Amino acid sequence: MRTYEIRTTGRRRPILLVLGIALVVLLLFARTIASYVIEYQWWREMGQVPTWLDMLLYTLGPRAIGIVLAFLILFTAHALALKFAGVGLGRYKVYARLSSLALLLVSTVLALASIDPWTVTRFFGARNLPAESARWADPVFGNPLRFYLFDLPFWSLLLGYVLALTIVAALVYMVAARGWQLRDRLSEIRDGAIDFELFDLRGGLASRFLRFTAAAALIALALQFFLGRYNLLFNDHRFMVGVDYVDETIRLPLQWIAIGSSILAAVFVMFGRWKWVLIVPAVLIIRAVVPAAVTAAYVRPNEISIEKPYIERHIEATRAAFGLDRRAKDVDSEAKLESRFDPAQHKALLSNVRLWDWRAFHDTVTQIQALRPYYTFSDSDVDRYTVNGELRQTLLSPRELDMRQLPESARARWINPHFIYTHGYGLVMAEANQITANGLPVLVVQDAPARVNAPGLKLTRPEIYYGEVVHEPVFVHTAQPEFNYPSGSDNVFAKYEGHGGFPVSSFGMRLAAALDRMDFNILLTGYLTPESRMMIRRDVRERLTTLAGFVSWDPDPYLVLTDAGRLMWTVDGYTTSNAHPYSRTVQAAGIGSANYMRNAVKATVDAYDGTVRIYIFDPSDPIISAYQSLFPKLFSPASEMPADLREHARYPEAIFRVQAEVYRMYHMLDPQAFYNNEDMWDVARMFRGQGERPEPMSPTYIVAALPGETEPEFLLTIPFTPRNKDNLIGLMVARCDGEHLGEIIIYELSKQALIYGPMQIEARINQDQVIAKDLSLWNQQGSQVLRGQMLVLPIVDTFIYVQPIYIQASEARMPQLKKIALAMGNQLVYTDTWDQAVAALASAMGTMTVAAPQATPEAKPGQAPPAGPPAAIVPATPPDVQQRLDSIRDHLKRYRDFASQGRWAEAGKELEAVEREAQR
């Protein structure tokens, strides 16, 4: 009986030990397991579980293969080393286990450090790309673009891995072999005397394995030199990128010599002739010295004539890399300084001029439409909608909920951010051209509950659960009603009716959510019901980055009101690379540096239920084509985008800025002009505010008809000036509507005719005595003048310039439109309303300027003001009188400066100077 009990206890001990270990492992990895459970549920909500599994496979697979292969080779090297030393692993079991564990650790570190899984994945995803991806080929080796985007990075990575593995294998072999040899000979050391011959490695170098490993490393080095030929296509020579004269005639032949020397050294090493390895560094020294000498002695004195064909390649490749060779065309414009125009014929342009700068609009609606302190308008976007049957330019701001603005006591209650304050509500929309008599925007959509003031628009689902300002997680379909919007002194509550989020009601899911978020209130709360759902990744960009992190997403999502009255976020996505041969690298704000860029996709995110769709808008882009072959369920063709969303697709500012930055230099197609920067352009500059330094203008969306066209369309524009000058030299326009989306037209102005640029119009506004007096008066203590972005608009065969001027209190940032400055050529109009400005400019086509009219009558809130009296036309100020007025202003300014410093004697002299000027 006693024997039976002892046997049972012996069997139980291993079982208890295993259970104990399993429990410890479960506790240690509980949060990781819970995170994978939540991840699975989220990807299931997205309907993209196959995509998630593919991503895990593509991420873990290449590194796992690399680890296994490295371990096998290192284990073999270690076993051969012990055999060389005459040691059998069977005699040292503890050492065998520890050494295997160490080799596995080294293999893991080596694989993680040298293998980028996405480089491997893209290589295999690009095997069946369409023929369009091979359209561009480099002029030196004749390889298509896809070779540099996918093949070259993969082969370079593979060779780097092999080279690192051979070096580590050789080190493992040498350390193990000599280590065990020394261990056996330590008894030969007597009385502290050390015979250094004990550390002689010649025996190790004679090893067949070590010779083979060294030869393999030299062959890998030869292959690296072979691939290094292609790296010459990315050399930066200051004035150009790519292969130049010295690269093609000197470095390429020397590269072949380096390849041959590595192969020759590998052959000799296999026969134990180690000294032949020295020819490799000798060739490398020659390769470093000779090209520099040829450049200094021959190329530099004759650079432009020698490098001309290589500069042409650089210009062509850079334009191709940023899409300026495809749907972009240059148009020579015979624009004149000024021209007569009929406002009735240009109603589409003049009735859509954006009088509200988006910054001023944002600050104003924050004051008049926030409703509660915890509502925020994170951004304002420009779009177009059909209002009363006409295409109208609009500004739109979503009203989102910012939990950080709630009182501390409300935020401290766990139920508030997770169950009650779950979403924003509605939006504010205004026509860009309409202003009330009080200088405020005329709102088309406003308030809560949402009020729509324009026929043809409706808002049926105003709740914003997914947006730009969010907190998480939130729980919906719970026993606790959610705050919807304020109504007077009360609040209106509602329950979620969509399918966003994933089920979280079961004990297992609540436990997983609690572990994942490290918040055990989720497990303990009594508000969850069988229908409850948990929402995570509510930030629009985070949602898209998780789904498709290989796409660079635009930092500025914009909201669209659909025909059905739902709110949908639209986000542009870009594919970028630094692997386009001959192309210049450009910094893209919010995206990073790249020498290749495409607006390949556009994504939509439903603001109510979080549904995501990603549409491919550039199927010719090889990068997005490779990812589409890897994740076919993730993408849809552009033709499947709903028509009401397609109407609001636009050409994004981010890539347009990059293309403008490239074009301002790469419009020079002549190599000599390019080399000497003879016709360098700059993006036109303007002043943002009083006393600020000028800065480059931002791209501007407008609604206008292009020269030669009759139908108005949504356009994105940016003006150019010559380097270090302020006159207008060009206008870049990107089309946004229909089949023309993505087309770029660059209107190049004559260099013989002067067309004013924005800074020159700014200077005329600053020098006008009426305007200067108003600006000085309004910029007194307690108020501040804001100047909107200068708009440069093509009309007939000239340009008009529009600058709205706002005034706001220093304490409360609520800009009100005060005046409008409108200019064409030598004409400058300064009025209260836009209609007055247009009428005055159309009539004042001589040497006349327009004086400011009287204020217009008040209008009812939310309505445009009635037409005021026409602007009075008076003769222009004579030049000599203008000079005296400028002198008086200068003396008065110096008087104020001296008086503020207590220098009364100098101040008195300035007053005397003012009197003399006034008496002239």
CSV table of C-alpha atoms in Angstrom, one decimal, residues 620-885:
chain,number,residue,atom,x,y,z
A,620,SER,CA,0.1,52.2,-63.2
A,621,ASP,CA,2.1,52.7,-60.0
A,622,PRO,CA,4.2,49.6,-59.5
A,623,ILE,CA,4.4,49.9,-55.7
A,624,ILE,CA,0.6,49.8,-55.2
A,625,SER,CA,0.3,47.1,-57.8
A,626,ALA,CA,2.7,44.9,-55.8
A,627,TYR,CA,0.7,45.4,-52.6
A,628,GLN,CA,-2.5,44.8,-54.4
A,629,SER,CA,-1.2,41.4,-55.5
A,630,LEU,CA,-0.2,40.6,-51.9
A,631,PHE,CA,-3.5,41.9,-50.3
A,632,PRO,CA,-6.2,41.6,-53.0
A,633,LYS,CA,-9.1,42.0,-50.6
A,634,LEU,CA,-7.8,45.3,-49.2
A,635,PHE,CA,-8.1,47.4,-52.4
A,636,SER,CA,-10.9,48.3,-54.8
A,637,PRO,CA,-10.7,50.0,-58.2
A,638,ALA,CA,-11.5,53.7,-58.4
A,639,SER,CA,-14.5,52.9,-60.5
A,640,GLU,CA,-16.2,51.4,-57.4
A,641,MET,CA,-16.1,54.6,-55.4
A,642,PRO,CA,-19.7,55.9,-55.0
A,643,ALA,CA,-20.5,58.8,-57.4
A,644,ASP,CA,-21.4,61.2,-54.6
A,645,LEU,CA,-18.0,60.6,-53.0
A,646,ARG,CA,-16.2,60.7,-56.3
A,647,GLU,CA,-17.6,64.2,-56.9
A,648,HIS,CA,-15.5,65.4,-53.9
A,649,ALA,CA,-12.3,63.7,-54.7
A,650,ARG,CA,-9.6,66.2,-55.1
A,651,TYR,CA,-5.9,66.6,-56.0
A,652,PRO,CA,-4.1,66.7,-52.6
A,653,GLU,CA,-2.0,69.6,-51.5
A,654,ALA,CA,0.8,67.3,-50.1
A,655,ILE,CA,1.9,65.9,-53.5
A,656,PHE,CA,1.1,69.2,-55.3
A,657,ARG,CA,3.5,71.0,-53.0
A,658,VAL,CA,6.2,68.5,-53.8
A,659,GLN,CA,5.6,68.7,-57.5
A,660,ALA,CA,5.7,72.5,-57.3
A,661,GLU,CA,9.0,72.3,-55.4
A,662,VAL,CA,10.4,70.0,-58.1
A,663,TYR,CA,9.0,72.0,-61.0
A,664,ARG,CA,10.4,75.4,-59.9
A,665,MET,CA,13.9,74.0,-60.8
A,666,TYR,CA,13.1,71.2,-63.3
A,667,HIS,CA,11.1,73.3,-65.7
A,668,MET,CA,14.6,74.1,-67.1
A,669,LEU,CA,15.1,71.5,-69.7
A,670,ASP,CA,18.2,72.9,-71.2
A,671,PRO,CA,21.2,71.4,-69.4
A,672,GLN,CA,23.3,74.5,-69.5
A,673,ALA,CA,20.5,76.7,-68.0
A,674,PHE,CA,19.9,74.0,-65.4
A,675,TYR,CA,23.6,73.7,-64.5
A,676,ASN,CA,23.9,77.5,-64.1
A,677,ASN,CA,20.5,77.9,-62.4
A,678,GLU,CA,19.7,80.6,-65.0
A,679,ASP,CA,16.0,80.4,-64.7
A,680,MET,CA,15.3,79.2,-61.2
A,681,TRP,CA,11.8,79.9,-59.8
A,682,ASP,CA,10.5,80.3,-56.3
A,683,VAL,CA,7.0,79.7,-54.9
A,684,ALA,CA,5.5,83.2,-54.6
A,685,ARG,CA,5.7,84.7,-51.2
A,686,MET,CA,3.2,86.7,-49.1
A,687,PHE,CA,2.7,88.2,-45.6
A,688,ARG,CA,0.6,86.2,-43.1
A,689,GLY,CA,0.1,89.1,-40.7
A,690,GLN,CA,1.2,92.6,-39.8
A,691,GLY,CA,4.9,92.8,-39.1
A,692,GLU,CA,5.6,89.2,-40.0
A,693,ARG,CA,8.3,88.0,-42.4
A,694,PRO,CA,7.1,86.9,-45.9
A,695,GLU,CA,6.7,83.2,-46.4
A,696,PRO,CA,5.9,80.9,-49.4
A,697,MET,CA,2.2,80.8,-50.3
A,698,SER,CA,0.2,77.7,-49.8
A,699,PRO,CA,-1.6,75.9,-52.6
A,700,THR,CA,-5.1,77.3,-53.0
A,701,TYR,CA,-8.3,75.6,-54.1
A,702,ILE,CA,-10.5,77.6,-56.4
A,703,VAL,CA,-13.6,77.1,-58.6
A,704,ALA,CA,-13.0,78.6,-62.0
A,705,ALA,CA,-13.0,77.9,-65.7
A,706,LEU,CA,-9.6,77.3,-67.2
A,707,PRO,CA,-8.5,79.6,-70.1
A,708,GLY,CA,-10.2,78.3,-73.2
A,709,GLU,CA,-12.8,76.3,-71.1
A,710,THR,CA,-16.4,77.3,-70.4
A,711,GLU,CA,-17.4,75.0,-67.5
A,712,PRO,CA,-16.3,75.9,-64.0
A,713,GLU,CA,-14.3,73.2,-62.1
A,714,PHE,CA,-12.5,72.7,-58.9
A,715,LEU,CA,-8.8,73.5,-59.2
A,716,LEU,CA,-5.7,73.7,-57.0
A,717,THR,CA,-3.3,76.5,-57.9
A,718,ILE,CA,0.1,77.9,-56.8
A,719,PRO,CA,2.0,80.8,-58.3
A,720,PHE,CA,5.7,81.1,-59.1
A,721,THR,CA,8.1,84.1,-59.2
A,722,PRO,CA,11.7,84.3,-60.6
A,723,ARG,CA,14.4,83.6,-58.0
A,724,ASN,CA,15.0,86.7,-55.8
A,725,LYS,CA,12.3,88.6,-57.6
A,726,ASP,CA,8.6,89.2,-56.9
A,727,ASN,CA,7.0,89.5,-60.4
A,728,LEU,CA,4.7,86.6,-61.5
A,729,ILE,CA,6.4,84.1,-63.9
A,730,GLY,CA,4.1,81.1,-63.8
A,731,LEU,CA,1.0,79.4,-62.4
A,732,MET,CA,0.7,75.7,-61.7
A,733,VAL,CA,-2.9,74.3,-61.8
A,734,ALA,CA,-4.1,70.8,-60.9
A,735,ARG,CA,-7.5,69.7,-62.0
A,736,CYS,CA,-9.8,67.8,-59.6
A,737,ASP,CA,-13.0,67.0,-61.4
A,738,GLY,CA,-14.1,63.8,-63.2
A,739,GLU,CA,-11.8,62.2,-65.7
A,740,HIS,CA,-9.4,65.3,-65.4
A,741,LEU,CA,-8.5,64.5,-61.9
A,742,GLY,CA,-4.7,64.6,-61.6
A,743,GLU,CA,-4.0,66.6,-64.7
A,744,ILE,CA,-1.5,69.4,-64.2
A,745,ILE,CA,-1.2,72.5,-66.4
A,746,ILE,CA,1.6,75.0,-65.9
A,747,TYR,CA,1.0,78.4,-67.4
A,748,GLU,CA,4.4,80.0,-68.2
A,749,LEU,CA,4.3,83.8,-68.6
A,750,SER,CA,6.5,85.8,-70.9
A,751,LYS,CA,9.8,87.0,-69.5
A,752,GLN,CA,9.5,90.2,-71.5
A,753,ALA,CA,6.2,91.3,-70.0
A,754,LEU,CA,5.9,92.4,-66.4
A,755,ILE,CA,3.0,90.8,-64.4
A,756,TYR,CA,2.8,91.7,-60.8
A,757,GLY,CA,3.3,89.0,-58.2
A,758,PRO,CA,1.6,88.7,-54.8
A,759,MET,CA,4.4,90.5,-52.9
A,760,GLN,CA,4.2,93.4,-55.2
A,761,ILE,CA,0.5,93.7,-54.7
A,762,GLU,CA,1.1,93.4,-51.0
A,763,ALA,CA,3.5,96.3,-51.2
A,764,ARG,CA,0.9,98.4,-53.0
A,765,ILE,CA,-1.7,97.6,-50.4
A,766,ASN,CA,0.8,98.6,-47.6
A,767,GLN,CA,1.7,101.9,-49.4
A,768,ASP,CA,-1.9,103.0,-50.1
A,769,GLN,CA,-2.6,105.9,-47.7
A,770,VAL,CA,-6.2,104.9,-47.1
A,771,ILE,CA,-5.5,101.3,-46.4
A,772,ALA,CA,-2.4,102.1,-44.3
A,773,LYS,CA,-4.4,104.5,-42.2
A,774,ASP,CA,-7.1,101.8,-41.6
A,775,LEU,CA,-4.6,99.1,-40.8
A,776,SER,CA,-2.8,101.4,-38.3
A,777,LEU,CA,-6.1,102.3,-36.7
A,778,TRP,CA,-7.3,98.8,-36.3
A,779,ASN,CA,-4.0,97.5,-35.0
A,780,GLN,CA,-4.4,99.5,-31.8
A,781,GLN,CA,-4.3,97.9,-28.4
A,782,GLY,CA,-7.2,95.5,-28.0
A,783,SER,CA,-7.5,94.5,-31.7
A,784,GLN,CA,-5.5,92.9,-34.4
A,785,VAL,CA,-5.5,92.9,-38.2
A,786,LEU,CA,-5.3,89.6,-40.0
A,787,ARG,CA,-4.7,89.4,-43.7
A,788,GLY,CA,-6.0,86.3,-45.6
A,789,GLN,CA,-4.0,84.4,-48.2
A,790,MET,CA,-3.5,86.4,-51.4
A,791,LEU,CA,-5.5,84.7,-54.1
A,792,VAL,CA,-4.0,84.8,-57.7
A,793,LEU,CA,-6.9,84.0,-60.1
A,794,PRO,CA,-6.6,83.8,-63.9
A,795,ILE,CA,-9.3,85.8,-65.7
A,796,VAL,CA,-9.5,86.5,-69.5
A,797,ASP,CA,-5.8,87.0,-70.4
A,798,THR,CA,-4.6,88.5,-67.1
A,799,PHE,CA,-4.8,87.9,-63.4
A,800,ILE,CA,-6.7,89.4,-60.5
A,801,TYR,CA,-5.5,89.4,-56.9
A,802,VAL,CA,-7.7,89.2,-53.9
A,803,GLN,CA,-6.8,89.7,-50.3
A,804,PRO,CA,-9.5,89.7,-47.6
A,805,ILE,CA,-8.6,91.7,-44.5
A,806,TYR,CA,-10.0,90.7,-41.1
A,807,ILE,CA,-10.0,92.3,-37.7
A,808,GLN,CA,-10.2,90.4,-34.4
A,809,ALA,CA,-10.0,91.2,-30.7
A,810,SER,CA,-6.8,90.4,-29.0
A,811,GLU,CA,-8.6,88.4,-26.3
A,812,ALA,CA,-11.3,86.5,-28.3
A,813,ARG,CA,-10.1,85.1,-31.6
A,814,MET,CA,-13.2,85.7,-33.7
A,815,PRO,CA,-12.0,87.3,-37.0
A,816,GLN,CA,-14.6,89.4,-38.9
A,817,LEU,CA,-14.1,90.3,-42.5
A,818,LYS,CA,-13.6,94.0,-42.6
A,819,LYS,CA,-12.4,94.9,-46.1
A,820,ILE,CA,-11.5,93.4,-49.4
A,821,ALA,CA,-8.5,94.4,-51.5
A,822,LEU,CA,-8.9,93.6,-55.2
A,823,ALA,CA,-6.2,94.3,-57.8
A,824,MET,CA,-5.5,93.9,-61.4
A,825,GLY,CA,-2.4,95.4,-63.0
A,826,ASN,CA,-2.2,99.0,-61.9
A,827,GLN,CA,-5.7,99.0,-60.5
A,828,LEU,CA,-6.3,98.6,-56.7
A,829,VAL,CA,-9.8,98.4,-55.2
A,830,TYR,CA,-10.5,98.6,-51.5
A,831,THR,CA,-14.1,98.1,-50.5
A,832,ASP,CA,-16.5,96.8,-47.9
A,833,THR,CA,-18.1,94.0,-50.0
A,834,TRP,CA,-17.1,91.7,-52.8
A,835,ASP,CA,-19.8,92.9,-55.2
A,836,GLN,CA,-18.6,96.5,-54.8
A,837,ALA,CA,-15.0,95.5,-55.4
A,838,VAL,CA,-15.9,93.6,-58.6
A,839,ALA,CA,-18.1,96.4,-60.0
A,840,ALA,CA,-15.4,99.0,-59.2
A,841,LEU,CA,-12.6,97.0,-60.8
A,842,ALA,CA,-14.6,96.3,-63.9
A,843,SER,CA,-15.3,100.1,-64.4
A,844,ALA,CA,-12.0,101.5,-63.3
A,845,MET,CA,-9.7,100.5,-66.1
A,846,GLY,CA,-7.8,103.8,-66.5
A,847,THR,CA,-5.4,105.4,-64.1
A,848,MET,CA,-8.0,105.5,-61.4
A,849,THR,CA,-8.2,104.0,-57.9
A,850,VAL,CA,-11.3,103.3,-55.9
A,851,ALA,CA,-12.0,104.9,-52.6
A,852,ALA,CA,-13.5,103.0,-49.7
A,853,PRO,CA,-17.4,103.3,-49.7
A,854,GLN,CA,-19.6,103.7,-46.8
A,855,ALA,CA,-20.6,100.7,-44.7
A,856,THR,CA,-23.4,98.5,-46.0
A,857,PRO,CA,-26.8,98.1,-44.2
A,858,GLU,CA,-27.1,95.4,-41.6
A,859,ALA,CA,-28.4,92.1,-42.6
A,860,LYS,CA,-30.3,89.4,-40.7
A,861,PRO,CA,-28.1,86.8,-39.1
A,862,GLY,CA,-27.1,84.0,-41.4
A,863,GLN,CA,-28.0,86.0,-44.6
A,864,ALA,CA,-25.8,87.8,-47.0
A,865,PRO,CA,-25.9,91.7,-46.8
A,866,PRO,CA,-27.9,93.7,-49.3
A,867,ALA,CA,-25.9,95.5,-51.9
A,868,GLY,CA,-24.4,98.7,-50.7
A,869,PRO,CA,-23.8,101.9,-52.7
A,870,PRO,CA,-21.2,101.6,-55.5
A,871,ALA,CA,-17.6,102.5,-54.7
A,872,ALA,CA,-16.7,106.0,-55.5
A,873,ILE,CA,-13.9,106.4,-58.2
A,874,VAL,CA,-11.5,109.2,-57.6
A,875,PRO,CA,-8.3,110.3,-59.4
A,876,ALA,CA,-5.1,108.4,-58.3
A,877,THR,CA,-2.8,110.2,-55.9
A,878,PRO,CA,-0.1,112.1,-57.9
A,879,PRO,CA,3.4,110.7,-57.4
A,880,ASP,CA,4.9,113.8,-55.7
A,881,VAL,CA,2.0,114.0,-53.2
A,882,GLN,CA,2.4,110.3,-52.5
A,883,GLN,CA,6.1,110.8,-51.8
A,884,ARG,CA,5.4,113.6,-49.3
A,885,LEU,CA,2.8,111.5,-47.6
